[in-house]
CSV table of C-alpha atoms and ligand atoms in Angstrom, one decimal:
chain,number,residue,atom,x,y,z
L,992,MET,CA,-62.3,67.0,-75.2
L,993,GLY,CA,-58.6,67.4,-75.8
L,994,LEU,CA,-56.2,64.5,-75.7
L,995,PHE,CA,-54.7,65.7,-72.5
L,996,GLU,CA,-58.0,65.7,-70.7
L,997,GLU,CA,-58.7,62.2,-71.8
L,998,VAL,CA,-55.3,61.2,-70.5
L,999,LEU,CA,-56.0,62.8,-67.2
L,1000,GLN,CA,-59.2,60.7,-67.0
L,1001,GLY,CA,-57.0,57.7,-67.5
L,1002,GLN,CA,-58.7,56.6,-70.7
L,1003,PRO,CA,-56.4,53.8,-72.0
L,1004,ARG,CA,-56.8,54.6,-75.7
L,1005,ALA,CA,-55.9,58.2,-75.0
L,1006,VAL,CA,-52.9,57.1,-73.0
L,1007,GLY,CA,-51.9,54.9,-75.9
L,1008,ARG,CA,-52.1,57.8,-78.3
L,1009,ALA,CA,-50.2,60.1,-76.0
L,1010,LEU,CA,-47.4,57.5,-75.7
L,1011,SER,CA,-47.3,57.2,-79.5
L,1012,ALA,CA,-46.8,61.0,-79.7
L,1013,VAL,CA,-44.0,60.8,-77.1
L,1014,GLU,CA,-42.3,58.1,-79.2
L,1015,ARG,CA,-42.4,60.3,-82.2
L,1016,GLY,CA,-41.3,63.3,-80.3
L,1017,GLY,CA,-41.7,66.8,-81.7
L,1018,ALA,CA,-44.0,69.7,-81.1
L,1019,GLU,CA,-47.2,67.7,-80.6
L,1020,ALA,CA,-45.5,65.7,-77.8
L,1021,GLU,CA,-44.0,68.7,-76.2
L,1022,LEU,CA,-47.3,70.5,-76.1
L,1023,LEU,CA,-49.0,67.5,-74.6
L,1024,LEU,CA,-46.4,67.0,-72.0
L,1025,ALA,CA,-46.7,70.7,-71.1
L,1026,GLU,CA,-50.4,70.3,-70.7
L,1027,LEU,CA,-50.0,67.3,-68.4
L,1028,ARG,CA,-47.3,68.9,-66.3
L,1029,GLY,CA,-48.4,69.4,-62.7
L,1030,HIS,CA,-51.1,66.8,-62.9
L,1031,ALA,CA,-48.9,63.8,-62.0
L,1032,GLY,CA,-50.3,61.5,-59.3
L,1033,ALA,CA,-48.2,59.7,-56.7
L,1034,VAL,CA,-46.6,57.1,-58.9
L,1035,ARG,CA,-44.1,54.4,-58.0
L,1036,THR,CA,-41.8,53.3,-60.8
L,1037,LEU,CA,-40.1,50.0,-60.9
L,1038,GLY,CA,-37.6,48.8,-63.5
L,1039,ILE,CA,-37.0,45.2,-64.4
L,1040,THR,CA,-33.8,44.7,-66.3
L,1041,GLY,CA,-31.4,41.9,-67.2
L,1042,ALA,CA,-30.1,39.9,-70.1
L,1043,PRO,CA,-32.5,38.4,-72.7
L,1044,GLY,CA,-34.2,35.2,-71.5
L,1045,VAL,CA,-33.7,35.6,-67.8
L,1046,GLY,CA,-37.4,35.9,-67.3
L,1047,LYS,CA,-38.1,39.6,-67.1
L,1048,SER,CA,-41.4,39.5,-68.9
L,1049,THR,CA,-42.6,36.5,-66.9
L,1050,LEU,CA,-41.6,38.4,-63.7
L,1051,VAL,CA,-43.4,41.6,-64.9
L,1052,GLN,CA,-46.5,39.5,-65.3
L,1053,THR,CA,-46.3,37.9,-62.0
L,1054,LEU,CA,-45.5,41.1,-60.2
L,1055,GLY,CA,-48.1,43.0,-62.1
L,1056,LEU,CA,-50.8,40.5,-61.1
L,1057,GLN,CA,-49.8,40.8,-57.4
L,1058,LEU,CA,-50.0,44.5,-57.6
L,1059,LEU,CA,-53.4,44.4,-59.3
L,1060,GLU,CA,-54.6,42.0,-56.6
L,1061,ARG,CA,-53.6,44.6,-54.0
L,1062,GLY,CA,-55.9,47.0,-55.8
L,1063,GLU,CA,-53.2,49.1,-57.5
L,1064,ARG,CA,-53.6,50.6,-61.0
L,1065,VAL,CA,-50.8,49.1,-62.9
L,1066,ALA,CA,-49.1,50.1,-66.2
L,1067,VAL,CA,-46.3,48.2,-67.9
L,1068,LEU,CA,-43.9,49.6,-70.4
L,1069,ALA,CA,-41.6,47.3,-72.4
L,1070,VAL,CA,-38.6,49.1,-73.7
L,1071,ASP,CA,-36.0,47.5,-76.0
L,1072,PRO,CA,-33.7,50.1,-77.5
L,1073,SER,CA,-31.6,47.5,-79.2
L,1074,SER,CA,-34.4,46.3,-81.3
L,1075,PRO,CA,-36.0,48.7,-83.8
L,1076,PHE,CA,-39.1,46.4,-83.9
L,1077,THR,CA,-40.5,46.6,-80.5
L,1078,GLY,CA,-43.3,49.0,-81.7
L,1079,GLY,CA,-46.7,48.0,-80.4
L,1080,ALA,CA,-48.1,47.7,-83.9
L,1081,LEU,CA,-45.7,44.8,-84.6
L,1082,LEU,CA,-45.9,42.8,-81.5
L,1083,GLY,CA,-49.4,43.6,-80.3
L,1084,ASP,CA,-49.2,44.7,-76.8
L,1085,ARG,CA,-52.1,42.7,-75.6
L,1086,VAL,CA,-50.4,39.6,-76.9
L,1087,ARG,CA,-47.3,40.3,-74.9
L,1088,MET,CA,-48.9,40.0,-71.5
L,1089,PRO,CA,-52.4,38.7,-71.9
L,1090,ASP,CA,-53.1,38.0,-68.3
L,1091,LEU,CA,-52.2,41.5,-67.2
L,1092,SER,CA,-54.2,43.2,-70.0
L,1093,ALA,CA,-57.2,41.0,-69.3
L,1094,ARG,CA,-57.2,42.2,-65.7
L,1095,GLY,CA,-57.0,45.8,-66.5
L,1096,ALA,CA,-53.4,46.7,-66.5
L,1097,PHE,CA,-52.2,49.0,-69.2
L,1098,VAL,CA,-49.5,47.2,-71.2
L,1099,ARG,CA,-47.5,48.9,-73.9
L,1100,SER,CA,-44.2,48.5,-75.7
L,1101,MET,CA,-42.1,51.5,-76.6
L,1102,ALA,CA,-39.8,52.2,-79.6
L,1103,THR,CA,-37.7,55.3,-79.8
L,1104,ARG,CA,-38.1,56.8,-83.2
L,1105,GLY,CA,-37.5,60.5,-83.2
L,1106,ALA,CA,-37.7,61.7,-79.6
L,1107,LEU,CA,-35.1,64.2,-78.6
L,1108,GLY,CA,-32.7,62.7,-76.0
L,1109,GLY,CA,-33.1,59.1,-77.2
L,1110,VAL,CA,-34.8,56.2,-75.6
L,1111,ALA,CA,-34.1,57.1,-72.0
L,1112,ALA,CA,-35.6,60.6,-72.5
L,1113,ALA,CA,-38.7,59.1,-74.3
L,1114,THR,CA,-39.1,56.6,-71.4
L,1115,ALA,CA,-39.0,59.4,-68.8
L,1116,ASP,CA,-41.6,61.3,-70.9
L,1117,ALA,CA,-43.7,58.2,-71.1
L,1118,LEU,CA,-43.6,57.9,-67.3
L,1119,ASP,CA,-44.9,61.5,-67.0
L,1120,VAL,CA,-47.8,60.6,-69.2
L,1121,LEU,CA,-48.6,57.5,-67.1
L,1122,ALA,CA,-48.3,59.4,-63.9
L,1123,ALA,CA,-50.7,62.0,-65.2
L,1124,ALA,CA,-53.1,59.2,-66.2
L,1125,GLY,CA,-53.2,58.1,-62.6
L,1126,TYR,CA,-51.3,54.8,-62.6
L,1127,GLY,CA,-50.1,54.0,-59.1
L,1128,TRP,CA,-47.4,51.7,-60.3
L,1129,VAL,CA,-45.5,51.7,-63.5
L,1130,VAL,CA,-43.3,48.7,-64.3
L,1131,VAL,CA,-40.7,49.2,-67.0
L,1132,GLU,CA,-39.1,46.2,-68.6
L,1133,THR,CA,-35.8,46.9,-70.4
L,1134,VAL,CA,-33.1,44.6,-71.8
L,1135,GLY,CA,-30.0,45.4,-69.7
L,1136,VAL,CA,-27.1,44.9,-72.0
L,1137,GLY,CA,-25.8,48.2,-73.4
L,1138,GLN,CA,-25.4,51.7,-72.0
L,1139,ASP,CA,-28.7,52.9,-73.5
L,1140,GLU,CA,-30.4,50.0,-71.8
L,1141,VAL,CA,-28.8,50.8,-68.5
L,1142,ASP,CA,-29.8,54.5,-68.9
L,1143,VAL,CA,-33.4,53.5,-69.4
L,1144,ALA,CA,-33.4,51.5,-66.2
L,1145,GLY,CA,-32.0,54.7,-64.5
L,1146,VAL,CA,-35.2,56.7,-65.1
L,1147,VAL,CA,-37.2,54.6,-62.5
L,1148,ASP,CA,-37.2,54.7,-58.7
L,1149,THR,CA,-36.3,51.1,-58.0
L,1150,VAL,CA,-34.3,48.9,-60.3
L,1151,VAL,CA,-34.6,45.2,-60.1
L,1152,VAL,CA,-31.7,43.4,-61.9
L,1153,VAL,CA,-32.7,39.9,-62.9
L,1154,THR,CA,-30.2,37.1,-63.3
L,1155,VAL,CA,-30.2,33.3,-63.5
L,1156,ALA,CA,-27.7,30.7,-62.6
L,1157,GLY,CA,-25.4,29.4,-65.3
L,1158,LEU,CA,-25.1,32.4,-67.6
L,1159,GLY,CA,-21.9,32.6,-69.7
L,1160,ASP,CA,-19.0,34.9,-68.9
L,1161,GLU,CA,-20.0,37.4,-71.4
L,1162,VAL,CA,-23.3,38.0,-69.6
L,1163,GLN,CA,-21.5,38.0,-66.3
L,1164,ALA,CA,-19.4,40.9,-67.6
L,1165,ALA,CA,-22.6,42.8,-68.6
L,1166,LYS,CA,-23.7,42.5,-65.1
L,1167,ALA,CA,-20.8,44.9,-64.1
L,1168,GLY,CA,-22.7,47.8,-65.6
L,1169,LEU,CA,-25.9,46.7,-63.9
L,1170,LEU,CA,-24.3,46.2,-60.5
L,1171,GLU,CA,-24.2,50.0,-59.9
L,1172,ILE,CA,-27.8,50.6,-60.8
L,1173,ALA,CA,-29.4,47.6,-59.0
L,1174,HIS,CA,-31.5,48.2,-55.9
L,1175,VAL,CA,-32.6,44.6,-55.7
L,1176,PHE,CA,-31.1,41.5,-57.4
L,1177,ALA,CA,-33.6,38.8,-58.4
L,1178,VAL,CA,-32.0,35.4,-59.1
L,1179,ASN,CA,-34.8,34.0,-61.2
L,1180,LYS,CA,-35.7,30.4,-62.1
L,1181,ALA,CA,-34.9,29.2,-58.6
L,1182,ASP,CA,-37.2,26.3,-59.3
L,1183,ARG,CA,-34.2,24.9,-61.1
L,1184,PRO,CA,-30.9,23.9,-59.6
L,1185,GLY,CA,-28.0,26.4,-59.1
L,1186,ALA,CA,-29.8,29.4,-57.8
L,1187,ASP,CA,-28.2,29.2,-54.4
L,1188,GLY,CA,-24.7,29.3,-55.9
L,1189,GLU,CA,-25.7,32.4,-58.0
L,1190,VAL,CA,-27.0,34.1,-54.9
L,1191,ALA,CA,-23.8,33.4,-53.1
L,1192,ALA,CA,-21.7,34.6,-56.0
L,1193,LEU,CA,-23.6,37.9,-56.3
L,1194,GLU,CA,-23.5,38.4,-52.5
L,1195,SER,CA,-19.7,38.0,-52.5
L,1196,MET,CA,-19.4,40.4,-55.4
L,1197,LEU,CA,-21.5,43.0,-53.6
L,1198,ALA,CA,-19.5,42.5,-50.4
L,1199,MET,CA,-16.5,44.0,-52.2
L,1200,ALA,CA,-18.5,47.1,-53.2
L,1201,PRO,CA,-18.0,50.3,-51.2
L,1202,GLU,CA,-20.3,50.9,-48.3
L,1203,ALA,CA,-23.4,52.7,-49.4
L,1204,GLU,CA,-26.7,54.0,-48.0
L,1205,TRP,CA,-28.6,51.2,-49.6
L,1206,SER,CA,-27.4,47.6,-49.8
L,1207,PRO,CA,-29.1,45.7,-52.5
L,1208,PRO,CA,-30.6,42.4,-51.3
L,1209,VAL,CA,-30.1,39.3,-53.4
L,1210,LEU,CA,-33.3,37.2,-53.6
L,1211,PRO,CA,-33.8,33.8,-55.2
L,1212,LEU,CA,-37.3,33.5,-56.8
L,1213,SER,CA,-39.3,31.9,-59.5
L,1214,ALA,CA,-41.4,34.1,-61.7
L,1215,MET,CA,-43.0,31.0,-63.0
L,1216,THR,CA,-44.1,29.4,-59.8
L,1217,GLY,CA,-44.5,32.7,-57.9
L,1218,GLU,CA,-42.1,31.5,-55.2
L,1219,GLY,CA,-40.2,34.4,-53.6
L,1220,ILE,CA,-42.4,37.1,-55.3
L,1221,ALA,CA,-43.8,38.3,-52.0
L,1222,GLU,CA,-40.2,38.8,-50.7
L,1223,LEU,CA,-39.3,40.7,-53.9
L,1224,LEU,CA,-42.3,43.0,-53.4
L,1225,GLU,CA,-41.2,43.6,-49.8
L,1226,ALA,CA,-37.7,44.5,-50.9
L,1227,VAL,CA,-39.1,46.9,-53.4
L,1228,ALA,CA,-41.4,48.5,-50.8
L,1229,ALA,CA,-38.3,48.7,-48.4
L,1230,HIS,CA,-36.4,50.5,-51.1
L,1231,GLN,CA,-39.3,52.9,-51.8
L,1232,ALA,CA,-39.5,53.6,-48.1
L,1233,HIS,CA,-35.7,54.3,-48.1
L,1234,LEU,CA,-36.3,56.8,-50.9
L,1235,ASP,CA,-39.1,58.5,-49.0
L,1236,ALA,CA,-36.9,59.1,-45.9
L,1237,ASP,CA,-34.4,61.9,-45.4
L,1238,GLY,CA,-35.3,63.9,-48.4
L,1239,ARG,CA,-33.9,61.3,-50.8
L,1240,ARG,CA,-36.8,61.5,-53.2
L,1241,GLY,CA,-36.3,65.2,-53.6
L,1242,ALA,CA,-32.6,64.7,-54.3
L,1243,LEU,CA,-33.5,61.9,-56.8
L,1244,ARG,CA,-35.9,64.2,-58.5
L,1245,ARG,CA,-33.2,66.8,-59.0
L,1246,ALA,CA,-30.6,64.3,-60.2
L,1247,ARG,CA,-33.1,63.0,-62.7
L,1248,ALA,CA,-34.2,66.4,-63.8
L,1249,GLU,CA,-30.6,67.3,-64.5
L,1250,ARG,CA,-30.0,64.1,-66.5
L,1251,ARG,CA,-33.2,64.8,-68.5
L,1252,ILE,CA,-32.1,68.3,-69.4
L,1253,ALA,CA,-28.6,67.0,-70.3
L,1254,ARG,CA,-29.9,64.3,-72.6
L,1255,VAL,CA,-32.2,66.7,-74.5
L,1256,LEU,CA,-29.6,69.4,-74.6
L,1257,GLU,CA,-26.9,67.1,-76.1
L,1258,ASP,CA,-29.2,65.8,-78.7
L,1259,LEU,CA,-30.5,69.3,-79.5
L,1260,VAL,CA,-27.1,70.7,-80.0
L,1261,TRP,CA,-25.9,67.8,-82.1
L,1262,ARG,CA,-29.0,68.0,-84.3
L,1263,ARG,CA,-28.5,71.7,-84.8
L,1264,VAL,CA,-24.8,71.2,-85.7
L,1265,ARG,CA,-25.7,68.4,-88.1
L,1266,ALA,CA,-28.3,70.6,-89.7
L,1267,GLY,CA,-25.5,73.0,-90.7
L,1268,GLU,CA,-24.3,70.4,-93.2
L,1269,THR,CA,-21.6,72.4,-95.0
L,1270,ARG,CA,-20.0,73.7,-91.9
L,1271,LEU,CA,-19.9,70.3,-90.3
L,1272,ALA,CA,-18.6,68.6,-93.5
L,1273,LEU,CA,-15.7,71.1,-93.6
L,1274,ALA,CA,-14.8,70.5,-90.0
L,1275,VAL,CA,-15.0,66.7,-90.6
L,1276,ASP,CA,-12.6,67.1,-93.6
L,1277,ASP,CA,-10.1,69.1,-91.5
L,1278,VAL,CA,-10.2,66.7,-88.5
L,1279,ALA,CA,-9.9,63.7,-90.8
L,1280,ALA,CA,-6.9,65.3,-92.6
L,1281,GLY,CA,-5.3,66.0,-89.3
L,1282,THR,CA,-5.3,69.8,-89.7
L,1283,LEU,CA,-7.8,70.5,-87.0
L,1284,SER,CA,-8.3,68.8,-83.6
L,1285,PRO,CA,-11.7,67.3,-82.8
L,1286,HIS,CA,-11.8,69.6,-79.7
L,1287,ASP,CA,-11.2,72.8,-81.7
L,1288,ALA,CA,-13.7,71.6,-84.3
L,1289,ALA,CA,-16.4,71.0,-81.7
L,1290,ARG,CA,-15.7,74.4,-80.0
L,1291,ARG,CA,-15.9,76.2,-83.4
L,1292,LEU,CA,-19.2,74.5,-84.4
L,1293,LEU,CA,-20.7,75.4,-81.0
L,1294,ALA,CA,-19.5,79.0,-81.2
L,1295,ALA,CA,-21.0,79.2,-84.8
L,1296,MET,CA,-24.3,77.9,-83.5
L,1297,ILE,CA,-24.4,80.4,-80.7
L,1298,LEU,CA,-23.5,83.3,-83.0
L,1299,GLU,CA,-26.4,82.2,-85.4
L,1300,ASP,CA,-28.8,82.5,-82.5
L,1301,ALA,CA,-27.5,85.9,-81.4
Z,1288,GDP,N1,-38.0,27.4,-65.0
Z,1288,GDP,C1,-38.3,28.7,-65.1
Z,1288,GDP,N2,-38.5,29.3,-66.3
Z,1288,GDP,C2,-38.8,30.6,-66.4
Z,1288,GDP,C3,-39.0,31.3,-65.2
Z,1288,GDP,N3,-39.3,32.6,-65.5
Z,1288,GDP,C4,-39.3,32.6,-66.9
Z,1288,GDP,N4,-39.0,31.4,-67.4
Z,1288,GDP,C5,-38.9,31.0,-68.8
Z,1288,GDP,O1,-37.7,31.6,-69.4
Z,1288,GDP,C6,-38.0,32.0,-70.8
Z,1288,GDP,C7,-37.7,33.5,-71.0
Z,1288,GDP,O2,-38.7,34.2,-70.2
Z,1288,GDP,P1,-39.0,35.7,-70.6
Z,1288,GDP,O3,-39.9,36.2,-69.5
Z,1288,GDP,O4,-39.5,35.9,-71.9
Z,1288,GDP,O5,-37.6,36.4,-70.5
Z,1288,GDP,P2,-37.1,37.9,-70.9
Z,1288,GDP,O6,-36.4,37.8,-72.2
Z,1288,GDP,O7,-36.1,38.2,-69.8
Z,1288,GDP,O8,-38.3,38.8,-70.9
Z,1288,GDP,C8,-39.5,31.6,-71.0
Z,1288,GDP,O9,-39.5,30.3,-71.7
Z,1288,GDP,C9,-40.1,31.5,-69.6
Z,1288,GDP,O10,-41.1,30.6,-69.6
Z,1288,GDP,C10,-38.9,30.7,-63.9
Z,1288,GDP,O11,-39.0,31.3,-62.8
Z,1288,GDP,N5,-38.5,29.3,-64.0
Z,1289,MG,MG1,-39.1,40.1,-72.2
């Protein structure tokens, strides 16, 4: 039996191998993804993002267990683009979330390595694999600190941004990038003092945002005690229902398809240009010397590439 058939049957080891192929990128991954295309089940994807230490992994566990209890097939992807060492081999995926693994969830960490389009593209491909394998819910944990990390959160349907009370100014600033992608705010560690203040602060920040079709709720909760988790799941379900209405899911699919094409295309073009070392080196010399503008250099390199193909 081919790997793709085993993936379609939902065999965890095959799914793991497929995800390794996706991480590496290249012809093998592209062939596999082509074979899996059209076989995706109805999957709901949920992103959990926020600064390190806010309790994302703990929340993923708590949420995952709730979903399993409801009879869902659950997969978890932990993606940390800022760390080159998130590969499953190093951390041991089962060790990451032992309770979830023990109860039948598929748990896996992702590194980027060579996939075209970077980590966000690889994550989107991984979601395709998991959808084909029949998981009903995929929860993606990402560290929300840089643009790459924000991009990864953008490949899922519903983004939960996790914060806690009393983070420093630096982290508050990082929230700015996350404000726009959040569908739900979770103020975690509400078993400790200060959560109410953080909820109020976020709500007043959101009150200044322009009117939108979806207003993100701000929910105090504790991933540790489980308090507020039911409300979080309700908010996630409400956002999913929002997507299902008025053709929004179709529009989302199109927007996502366009971003996926753009990411791979940009990477593809840059790799091709970089492969033409001499031509690129000459252009770099001229731009550095100030005799050529970077815009003209880029246009010339692109034109040369197109001519090569003709
Ligand atoms: N008091 C309290 N601690 C929590 C809660 N959730 C997570 N933690 C703790 O916060 C620390 C970081 O949690 P982790 O899930 O690894 O955070 P991540 O880096 O965002 O994935 C750990 O020591 C957790 O036990 C919570 O709801 N309340
Ligand atoms: Mg974590």
